[in-house]
Coordinates of C-alpha atoms in Angstrom, one line a residue:
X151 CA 0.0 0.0 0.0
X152 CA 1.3 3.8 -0.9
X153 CA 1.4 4.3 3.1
X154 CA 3.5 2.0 3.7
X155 CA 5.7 2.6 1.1
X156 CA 6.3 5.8 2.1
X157 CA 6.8 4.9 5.9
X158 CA 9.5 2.9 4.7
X159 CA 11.0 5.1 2.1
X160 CA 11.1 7.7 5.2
X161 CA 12.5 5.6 7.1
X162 CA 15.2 4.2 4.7
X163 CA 15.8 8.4 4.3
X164 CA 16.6 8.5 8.0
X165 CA 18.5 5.9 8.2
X166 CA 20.9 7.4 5.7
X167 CA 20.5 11.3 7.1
X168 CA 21.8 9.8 9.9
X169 CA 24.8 7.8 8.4
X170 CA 26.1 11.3 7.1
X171 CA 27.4 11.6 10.9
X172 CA 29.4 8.9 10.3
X173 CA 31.9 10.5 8.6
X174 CA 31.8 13.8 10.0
X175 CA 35.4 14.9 10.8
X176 CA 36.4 14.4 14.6
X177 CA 38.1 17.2 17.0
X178 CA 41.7 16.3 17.4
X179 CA 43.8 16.3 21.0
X180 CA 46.2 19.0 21.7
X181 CA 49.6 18.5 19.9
X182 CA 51.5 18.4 23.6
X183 CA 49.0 15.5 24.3
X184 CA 50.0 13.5 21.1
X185 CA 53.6 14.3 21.7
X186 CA 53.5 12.9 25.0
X187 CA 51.4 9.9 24.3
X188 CA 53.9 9.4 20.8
X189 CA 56.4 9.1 23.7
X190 CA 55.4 7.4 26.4
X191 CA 54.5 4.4 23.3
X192 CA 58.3 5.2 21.5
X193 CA 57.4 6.5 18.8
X194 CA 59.9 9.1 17.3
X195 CA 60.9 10.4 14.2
X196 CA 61.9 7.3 11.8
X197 CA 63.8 8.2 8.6
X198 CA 64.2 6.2 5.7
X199 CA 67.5 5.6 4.0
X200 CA 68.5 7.6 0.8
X201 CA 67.0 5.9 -2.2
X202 CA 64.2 3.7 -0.1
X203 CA 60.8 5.0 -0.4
X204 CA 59.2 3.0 2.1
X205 CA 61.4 1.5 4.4
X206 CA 63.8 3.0 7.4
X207 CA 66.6 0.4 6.8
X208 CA 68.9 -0.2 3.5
X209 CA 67.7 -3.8 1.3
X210 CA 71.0 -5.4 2.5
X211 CA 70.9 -4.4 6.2
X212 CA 67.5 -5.9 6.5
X213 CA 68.3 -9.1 4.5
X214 CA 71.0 -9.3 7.3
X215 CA 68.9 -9.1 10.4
X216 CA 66.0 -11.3 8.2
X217 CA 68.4 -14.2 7.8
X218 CA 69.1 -14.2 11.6
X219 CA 65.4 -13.8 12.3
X220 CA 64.3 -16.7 10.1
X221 CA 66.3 -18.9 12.5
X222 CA 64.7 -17.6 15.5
X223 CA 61.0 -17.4 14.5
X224 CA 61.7 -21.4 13.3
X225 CA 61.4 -20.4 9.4
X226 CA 62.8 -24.1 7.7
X227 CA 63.1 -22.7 4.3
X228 CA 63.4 -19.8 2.1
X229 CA 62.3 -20.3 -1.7
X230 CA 62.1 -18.2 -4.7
X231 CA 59.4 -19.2 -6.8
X232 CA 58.9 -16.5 -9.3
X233 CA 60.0 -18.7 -12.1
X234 CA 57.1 -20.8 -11.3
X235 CA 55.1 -18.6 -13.8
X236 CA 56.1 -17.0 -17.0
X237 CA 55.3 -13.1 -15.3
X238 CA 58.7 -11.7 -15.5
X239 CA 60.3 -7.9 -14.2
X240 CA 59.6 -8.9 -10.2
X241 CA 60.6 -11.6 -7.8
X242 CA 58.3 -13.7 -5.0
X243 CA 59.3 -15.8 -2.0
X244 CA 58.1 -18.1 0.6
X245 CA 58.9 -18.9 4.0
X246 CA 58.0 -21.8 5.6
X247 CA 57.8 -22.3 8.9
X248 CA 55.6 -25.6 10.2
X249 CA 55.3 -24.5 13.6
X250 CA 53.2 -21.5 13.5
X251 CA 49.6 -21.3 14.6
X252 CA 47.9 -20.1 11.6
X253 CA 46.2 -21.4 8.9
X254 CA 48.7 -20.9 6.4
X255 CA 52.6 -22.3 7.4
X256 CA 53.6 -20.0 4.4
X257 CA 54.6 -16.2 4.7
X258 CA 55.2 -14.6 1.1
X259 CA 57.5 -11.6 0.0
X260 CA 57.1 -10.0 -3.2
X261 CA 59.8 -6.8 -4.5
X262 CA 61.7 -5.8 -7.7
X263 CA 64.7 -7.6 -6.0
X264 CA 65.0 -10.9 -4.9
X265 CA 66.9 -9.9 -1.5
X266 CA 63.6 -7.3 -1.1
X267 CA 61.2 -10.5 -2.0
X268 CA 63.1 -12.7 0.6
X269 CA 63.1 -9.9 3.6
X270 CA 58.7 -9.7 2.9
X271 CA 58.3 -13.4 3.4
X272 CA 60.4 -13.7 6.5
X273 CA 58.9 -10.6 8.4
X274 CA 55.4 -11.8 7.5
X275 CA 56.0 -15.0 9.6
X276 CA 58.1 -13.0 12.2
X277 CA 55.4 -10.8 12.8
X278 CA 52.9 -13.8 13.2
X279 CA 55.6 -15.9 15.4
X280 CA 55.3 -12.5 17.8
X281 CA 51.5 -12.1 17.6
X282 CA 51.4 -16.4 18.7
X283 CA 53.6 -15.4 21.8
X284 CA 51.8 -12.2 22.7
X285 CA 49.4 -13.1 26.0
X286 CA 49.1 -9.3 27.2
X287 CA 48.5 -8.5 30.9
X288 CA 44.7 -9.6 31.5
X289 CA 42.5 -7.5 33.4
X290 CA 39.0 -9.8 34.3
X291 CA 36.2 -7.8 34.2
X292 CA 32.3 -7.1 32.2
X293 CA 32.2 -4.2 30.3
X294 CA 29.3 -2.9 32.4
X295 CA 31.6 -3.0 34.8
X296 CA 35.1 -1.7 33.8
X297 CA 34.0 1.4 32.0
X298 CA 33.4 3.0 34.8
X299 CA 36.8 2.8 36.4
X300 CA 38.7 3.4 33.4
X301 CA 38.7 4.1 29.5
X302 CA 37.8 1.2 28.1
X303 CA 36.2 0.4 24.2
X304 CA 33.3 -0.6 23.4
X305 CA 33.1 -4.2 22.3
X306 CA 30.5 -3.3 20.0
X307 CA 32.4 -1.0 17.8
X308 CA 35.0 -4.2 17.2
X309 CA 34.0 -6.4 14.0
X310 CA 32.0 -9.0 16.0
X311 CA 30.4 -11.7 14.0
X312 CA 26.7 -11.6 13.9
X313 CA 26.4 -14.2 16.3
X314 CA 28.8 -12.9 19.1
X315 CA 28.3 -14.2 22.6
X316 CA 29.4 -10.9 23.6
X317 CA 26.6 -8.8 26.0
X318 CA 28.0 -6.2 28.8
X319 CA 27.8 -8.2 31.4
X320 CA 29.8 -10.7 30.2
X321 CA 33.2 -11.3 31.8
X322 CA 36.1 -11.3 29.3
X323 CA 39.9 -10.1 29.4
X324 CA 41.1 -6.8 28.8
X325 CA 44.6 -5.6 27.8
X326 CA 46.0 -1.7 28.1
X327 CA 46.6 -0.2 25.1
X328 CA 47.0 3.2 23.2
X329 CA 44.8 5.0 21.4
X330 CA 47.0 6.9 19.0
X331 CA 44.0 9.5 17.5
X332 CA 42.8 10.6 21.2
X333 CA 46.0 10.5 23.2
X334 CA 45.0 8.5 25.8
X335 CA 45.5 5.2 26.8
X336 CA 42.4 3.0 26.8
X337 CA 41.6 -1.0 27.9
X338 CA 40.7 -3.2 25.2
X339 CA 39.4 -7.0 25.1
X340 CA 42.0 -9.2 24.5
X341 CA 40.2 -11.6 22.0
X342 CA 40.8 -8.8 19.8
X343 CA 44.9 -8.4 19.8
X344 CA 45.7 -11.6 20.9
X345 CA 45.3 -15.5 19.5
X346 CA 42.4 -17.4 20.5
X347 CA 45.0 -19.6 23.1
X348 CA 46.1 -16.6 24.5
X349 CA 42.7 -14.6 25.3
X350 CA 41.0 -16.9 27.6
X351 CA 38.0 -17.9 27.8
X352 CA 34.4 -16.3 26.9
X353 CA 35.8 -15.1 23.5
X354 CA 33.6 -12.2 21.7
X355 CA 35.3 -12.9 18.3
X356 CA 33.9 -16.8 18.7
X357 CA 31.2 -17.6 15.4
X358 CA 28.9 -20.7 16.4
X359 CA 28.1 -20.2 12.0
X360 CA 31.4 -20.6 11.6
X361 CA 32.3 -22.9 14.3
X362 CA 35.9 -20.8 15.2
X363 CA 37.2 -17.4 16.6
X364 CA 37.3 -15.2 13.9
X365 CA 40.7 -13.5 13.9
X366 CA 42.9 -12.8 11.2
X367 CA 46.4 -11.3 10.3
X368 CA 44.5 -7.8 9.7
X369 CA 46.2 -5.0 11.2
X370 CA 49.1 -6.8 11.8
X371 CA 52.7 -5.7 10.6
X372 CA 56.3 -5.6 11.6
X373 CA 59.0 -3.0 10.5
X374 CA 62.6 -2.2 11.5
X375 CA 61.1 0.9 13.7
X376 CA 58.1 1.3 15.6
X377 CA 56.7 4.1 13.0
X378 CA 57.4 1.9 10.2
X379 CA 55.7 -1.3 11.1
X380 CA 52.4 1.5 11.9
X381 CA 52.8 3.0 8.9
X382 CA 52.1 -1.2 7.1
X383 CA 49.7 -2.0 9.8
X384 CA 46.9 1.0 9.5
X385 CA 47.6 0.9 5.8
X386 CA 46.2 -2.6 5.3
X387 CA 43.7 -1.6 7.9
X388 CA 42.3 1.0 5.5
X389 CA 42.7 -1.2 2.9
X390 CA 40.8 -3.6 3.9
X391 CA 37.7 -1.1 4.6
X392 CA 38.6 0.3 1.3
X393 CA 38.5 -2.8 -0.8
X394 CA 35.1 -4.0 1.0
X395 CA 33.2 -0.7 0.2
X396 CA 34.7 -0.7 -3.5
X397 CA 32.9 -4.3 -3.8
X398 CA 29.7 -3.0 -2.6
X399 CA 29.7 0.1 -4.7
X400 CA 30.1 -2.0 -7.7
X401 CA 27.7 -4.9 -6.5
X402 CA 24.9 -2.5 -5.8
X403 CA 23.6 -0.5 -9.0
X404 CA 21.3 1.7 -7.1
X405 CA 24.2 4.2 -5.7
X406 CA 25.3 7.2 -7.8
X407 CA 29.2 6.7 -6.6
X408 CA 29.3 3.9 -9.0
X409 CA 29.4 6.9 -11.7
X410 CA 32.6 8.1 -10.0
X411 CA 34.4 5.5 -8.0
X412 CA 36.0 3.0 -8.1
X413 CA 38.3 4.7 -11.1
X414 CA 40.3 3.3 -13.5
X415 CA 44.0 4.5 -13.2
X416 CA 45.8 5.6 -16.4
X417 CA 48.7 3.1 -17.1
X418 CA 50.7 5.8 -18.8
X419 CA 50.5 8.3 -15.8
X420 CA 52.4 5.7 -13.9
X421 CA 55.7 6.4 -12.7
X422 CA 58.7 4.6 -14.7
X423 CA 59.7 2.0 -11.8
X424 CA 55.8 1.0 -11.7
X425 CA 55.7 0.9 -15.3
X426 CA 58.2 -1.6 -15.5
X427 CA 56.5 -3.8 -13.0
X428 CA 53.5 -3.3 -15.0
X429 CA 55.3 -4.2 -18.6
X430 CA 57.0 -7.2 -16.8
X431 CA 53.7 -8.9 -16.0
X432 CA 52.1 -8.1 -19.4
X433 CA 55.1 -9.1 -21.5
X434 CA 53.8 -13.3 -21.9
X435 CA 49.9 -12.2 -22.3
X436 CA 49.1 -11.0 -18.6
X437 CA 46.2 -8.2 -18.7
X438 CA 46.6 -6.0 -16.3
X439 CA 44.5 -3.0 -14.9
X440 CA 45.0 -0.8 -12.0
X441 CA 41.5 1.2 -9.8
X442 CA 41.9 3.5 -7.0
X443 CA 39.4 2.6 -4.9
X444 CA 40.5 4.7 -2.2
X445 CA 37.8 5.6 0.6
X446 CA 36.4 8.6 2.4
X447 CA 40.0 7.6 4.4
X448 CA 41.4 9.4 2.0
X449 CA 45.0 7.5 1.9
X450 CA 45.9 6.4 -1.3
X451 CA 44.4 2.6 -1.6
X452 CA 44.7 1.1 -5.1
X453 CA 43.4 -2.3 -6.6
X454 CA 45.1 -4.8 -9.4
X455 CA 43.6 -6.9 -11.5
X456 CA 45.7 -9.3 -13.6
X457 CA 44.1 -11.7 -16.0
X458 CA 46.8 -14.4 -16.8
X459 CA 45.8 -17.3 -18.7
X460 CA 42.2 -16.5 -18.6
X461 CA 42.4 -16.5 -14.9
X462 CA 41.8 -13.4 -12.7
X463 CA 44.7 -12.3 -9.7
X464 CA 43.8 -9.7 -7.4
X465 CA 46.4 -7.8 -5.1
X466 CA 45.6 -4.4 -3.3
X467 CA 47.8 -1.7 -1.6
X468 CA 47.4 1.4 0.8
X469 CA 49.9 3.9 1.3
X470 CA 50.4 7.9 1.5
X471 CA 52.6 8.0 -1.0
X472 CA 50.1 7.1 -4.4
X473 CA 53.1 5.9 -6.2
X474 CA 53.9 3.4 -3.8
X475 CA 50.5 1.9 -3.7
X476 CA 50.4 1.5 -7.0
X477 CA 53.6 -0.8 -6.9
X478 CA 52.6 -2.5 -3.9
X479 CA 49.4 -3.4 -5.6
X480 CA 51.0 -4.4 -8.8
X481 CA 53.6 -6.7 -6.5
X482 CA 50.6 -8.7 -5.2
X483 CA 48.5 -9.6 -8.2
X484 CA 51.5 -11.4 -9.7
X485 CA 52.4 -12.7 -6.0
X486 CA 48.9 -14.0 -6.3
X487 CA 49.7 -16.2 -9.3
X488 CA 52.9 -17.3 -8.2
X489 CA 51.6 -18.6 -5.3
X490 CA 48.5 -20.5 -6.8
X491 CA 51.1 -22.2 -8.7
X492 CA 53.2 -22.7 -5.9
X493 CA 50.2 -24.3 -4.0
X494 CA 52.1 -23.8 -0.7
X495 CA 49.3 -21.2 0.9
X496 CA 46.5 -23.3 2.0
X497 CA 44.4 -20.0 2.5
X498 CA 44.5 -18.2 -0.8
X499 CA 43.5 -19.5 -3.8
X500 CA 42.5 -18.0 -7.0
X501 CA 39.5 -19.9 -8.2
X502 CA 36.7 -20.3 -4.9
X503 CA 36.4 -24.3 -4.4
X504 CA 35.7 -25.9 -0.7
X505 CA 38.2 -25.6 1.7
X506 CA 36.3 -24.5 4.4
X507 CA 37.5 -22.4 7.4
X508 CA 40.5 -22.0 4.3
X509 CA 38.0 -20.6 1.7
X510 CA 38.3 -17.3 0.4
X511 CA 35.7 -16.9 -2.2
X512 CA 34.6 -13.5 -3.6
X513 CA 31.1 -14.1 -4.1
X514 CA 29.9 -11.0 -6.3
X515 CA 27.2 -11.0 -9.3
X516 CA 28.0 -11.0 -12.7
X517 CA 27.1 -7.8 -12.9
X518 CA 29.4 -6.4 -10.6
X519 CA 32.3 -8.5 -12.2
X520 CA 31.4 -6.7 -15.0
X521 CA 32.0 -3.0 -13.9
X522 CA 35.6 -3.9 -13.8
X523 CA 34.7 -4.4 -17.4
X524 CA 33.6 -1.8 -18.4
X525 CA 35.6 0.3 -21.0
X526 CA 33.5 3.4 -20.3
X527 CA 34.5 3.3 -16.3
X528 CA 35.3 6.9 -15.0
X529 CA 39.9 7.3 -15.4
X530 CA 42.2 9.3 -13.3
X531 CA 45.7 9.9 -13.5
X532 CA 48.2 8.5 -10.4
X533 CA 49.0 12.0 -10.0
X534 CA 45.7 13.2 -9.2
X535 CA 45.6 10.7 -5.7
X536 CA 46.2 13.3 -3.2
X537 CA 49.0 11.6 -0.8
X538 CA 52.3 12.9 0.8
X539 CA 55.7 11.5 -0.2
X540 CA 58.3 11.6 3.0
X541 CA 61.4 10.6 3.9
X542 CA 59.9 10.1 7.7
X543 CA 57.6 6.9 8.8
X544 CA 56.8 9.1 11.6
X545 CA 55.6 11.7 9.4
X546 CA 53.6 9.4 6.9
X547 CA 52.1 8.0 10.3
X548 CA 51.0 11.1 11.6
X549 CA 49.4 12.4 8.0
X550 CA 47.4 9.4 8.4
X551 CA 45.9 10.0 11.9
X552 CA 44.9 13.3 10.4
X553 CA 43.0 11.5 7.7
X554 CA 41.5 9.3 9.8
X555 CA 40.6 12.4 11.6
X556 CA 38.8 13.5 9.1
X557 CA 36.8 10.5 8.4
X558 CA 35.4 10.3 11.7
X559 CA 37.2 7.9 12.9
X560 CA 37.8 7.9 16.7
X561 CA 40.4 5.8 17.2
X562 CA 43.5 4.0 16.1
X563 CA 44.2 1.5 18.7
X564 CA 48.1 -0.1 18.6
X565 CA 49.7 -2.7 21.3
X566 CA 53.2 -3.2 20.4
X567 CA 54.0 -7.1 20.1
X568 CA 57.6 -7.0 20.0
X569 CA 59.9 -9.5 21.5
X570 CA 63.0 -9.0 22.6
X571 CA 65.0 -11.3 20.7
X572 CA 63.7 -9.8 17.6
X573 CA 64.9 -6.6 17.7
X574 CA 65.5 -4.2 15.8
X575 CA 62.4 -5.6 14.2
X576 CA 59.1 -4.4 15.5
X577 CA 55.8 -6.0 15.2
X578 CA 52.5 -4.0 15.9
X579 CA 49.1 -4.6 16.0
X580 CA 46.2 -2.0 14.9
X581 CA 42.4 -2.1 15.1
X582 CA 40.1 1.0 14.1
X583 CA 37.1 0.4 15.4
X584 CA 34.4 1.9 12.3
X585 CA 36.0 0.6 9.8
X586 CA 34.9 -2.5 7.8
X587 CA 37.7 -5.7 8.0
X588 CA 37.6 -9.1 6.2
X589 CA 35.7 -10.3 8.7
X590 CA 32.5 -12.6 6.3
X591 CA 30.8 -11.9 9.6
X592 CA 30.5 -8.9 10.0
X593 CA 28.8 -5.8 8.2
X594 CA 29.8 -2.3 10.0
X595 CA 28.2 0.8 9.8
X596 CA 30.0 2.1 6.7
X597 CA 28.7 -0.6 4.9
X598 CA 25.3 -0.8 6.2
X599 CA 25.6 2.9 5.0
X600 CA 26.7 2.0 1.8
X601 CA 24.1 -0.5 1.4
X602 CA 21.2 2.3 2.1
X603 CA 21.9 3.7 -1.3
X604 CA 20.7 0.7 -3.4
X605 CA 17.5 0.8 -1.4
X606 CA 16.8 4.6 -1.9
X607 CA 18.5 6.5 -4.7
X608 CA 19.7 9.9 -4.1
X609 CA 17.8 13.1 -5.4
X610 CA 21.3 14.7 -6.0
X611 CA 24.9 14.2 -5.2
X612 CA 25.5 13.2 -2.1
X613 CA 27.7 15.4 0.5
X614 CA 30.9 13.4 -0.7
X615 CA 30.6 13.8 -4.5
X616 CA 29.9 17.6 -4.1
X617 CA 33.7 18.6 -2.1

């Protein structure tokens, strides 16, 4: 009946009015406050060495502390296994190491050199050998309870699956940690920075659908300085939340973005070293495209598609500097053939088949495959991603609080995992509650947003089309 339709068209119309507060920029804290906090956590200025764009040590000096790390972490071998494929102009590698917790033994390095590719692979299971022995210092209380003492999050704003045991009144552990966007220290559950062994019992992140704790590597990064292994954390934080929303732009026709985002980035506005990776994986038939998908985070986030063999590979990168995204990006699609080929990562697979708790299909419509498709999709040039290029992590880090900032986002939780014997390697662990993860069970409120516009379609732009 026309009453009821327009009850719920109003109602559809408030729910999306009030999404616009959402990303509403947030008041920052004083910069003596930050500085202080920055501190008190170690964080200090980190600069990179002349000629490295994104890291704070020199290739060969972190190839020397990654071959001693490899033997402490337990990594059994190291293999190159570019030549696996016919893609040529980059280099991939794999660690193995049997021992760790996860559901892939395998960490993976990908770089325009092989000492670069061979560094990746053994920090990736580094960083996961500190995250297995990171058990925190537990605080037992109920929410209800222990936000009135002290600052404490709100489990609710974590990516709980649908079916969470959680309720305020349930007694779980907490760990101290600091909030890097409000300068303030601030308790957060444990299930959420630490593995399922090492969070006790009455896990929030438990799935009875999915019969397991749903935790992942998201978030989770490792440097040679604390600002540096930030910087990779938050970046494939936002990624993550940018790469979700791109999918459910394209997957739902009703929302007027899909006439301006995701874009298709020029492949001759790209910078000569990413050009080469780009003619490398093209030169033996490879197809390959690159999007910027970036989000209202407005850090640089891009997306590759490589069609090799009549077979799709995916890879996607966030950083402030655009041109660094782009290669990063371009780095993983052909890491993602390689190691299909390689069949060593029993979590990542190109084609979805059933492998369970392993499985990572992409179930979209054909007409959202499509859009990538489409030869009339909206372009941009690399130089028109608005980013910052430094020579400081610490500088890059703090360009990205702003941005978050400016979002709306509240908070950019970190616990630093580091263990001793690792050092000078860092390992980090990030969480921005708001933001949408690869969680399959969980939708946030961005998305849920996002979602409002295929139900209702705007009368004119909306606020973020008209800046």
């Amino acid at each position: 009946a026309e009453p009821e339709l327009d009850r719920f068209v109003e109602s559809v119309a408030r729910a999306r009015r009030a999404a616009d507060g959402l990303t509403g920029p947030t008041a920052a804290p004083s910069p003596a406050a930050v500085a202080e906090l920055d501190a008190s956590f170690g964080l200090e200025r980190s600069l990179k060495r002349e000629g490295e764009p994104r890291f704070c040590l020199t290739i060969e000096e972190a190839h020397a502390h990654a071959e001693r790390l490899a033997e402490l972490v337990g990594v059994t071998r190291v293999a190159m296994i570019t030549r696996l494929s016919e893609l040529e102009g980059f280099h991939v590698s794999q660690a193995a190491r049997p021992s760790g917790a996860w559901s892939s033994s395998y960490g993976s390095g990908k770089s325009s050199t092989p000492q670069g590719a061979m560094v990746g692979a053994i920090m990736e299971e580094t960083e996961k050998w500190a995250q297995e022995r990171f058990v925190g210092q537990p605080r037992w209380s109920s929410y209800a309870a222990l936000r009135d003492q002290v600052p404490a999050l709100d489990p609710r704003a974590l990516d709980l699956p649908y079916d969470s045991p959680y309720h305020e009144d349930l007694e779980i552990a907490w760990h101290e940690c600091v909030d890097l966007l409000s300068a303030e220290r601030i308790h957060v559950p444990l299930a959420a920075i630490a593995c399922s062994f090492n969070a006790g019992h009455n896990n929030i992140l438990f799935c009875a659908r999915g019969s397991r704790v749903t935790f992942s590597t998201n978030g989770l990064a490792s440097g040679f300085t604390l600002a540096e292994a930030l910087v990779h954390g938050t970046c494939e934080y936002i990624e993550r939340h940018a790469a979700r929303l791109a999918e459910l732009r394209v997957e739902n026709p009703g929302t007027s973005r899909r006439e301006t985002w995701p874009r298709r980035i020029e492949l001759g506005s790209l910078p000569p070293s990413v050009a080469r990776l780009v003619e490398g994986l093209q030169a033996n038939g490879g197809q390959l495209e690159l999007w910027d998908i970036s989000s209202e985070v407005r850090v640089p986030t891009v997306y590759a598609r490589l069609v090799q063999d009549q077979e799709l590979a995916r890879g996607w990168a966030c950083h402030p500097n655009p041109a660094l995204a782009a290669q990063m990006a371009v780095l993983e699609a052909g890491q993602t053939v390689v190691a299909a080929i390689a069949a060593g990562r029993e979590d990542l697979i190109i084609k979805a088949r059933s492998l369970g708790r392993h499985e990572r299909a992409n179930p979209l419509r054909g007409s959202a495959l499509a859009y990538w498709k489409d030869p009339d999709a909206p372009t941009v040039a690399l130089s028109e991603l608005r980013g910052l290029v430094s020579n400081d992590a610490y500088a890059e880090l703090d360009w990205i609080r702003q941005r978050l900032r400016e979002a709306g986002l509240r908070r950019l939780v970190a616990v630093d995992l580091t263990q001793e014997a690792m050092r000078p390697a860092r390992a980090v662990r990030v969480l921005i509650p708001g933001l949408e993860t690869n969680n399959p069970y969980y939708t946030g409120p961005r998305a849920a947003a996002a979602l409002l516009d295929d139900m209702l379609p705007w009368a004119s732009p909306p606020r973020e089309e008209r800046r």
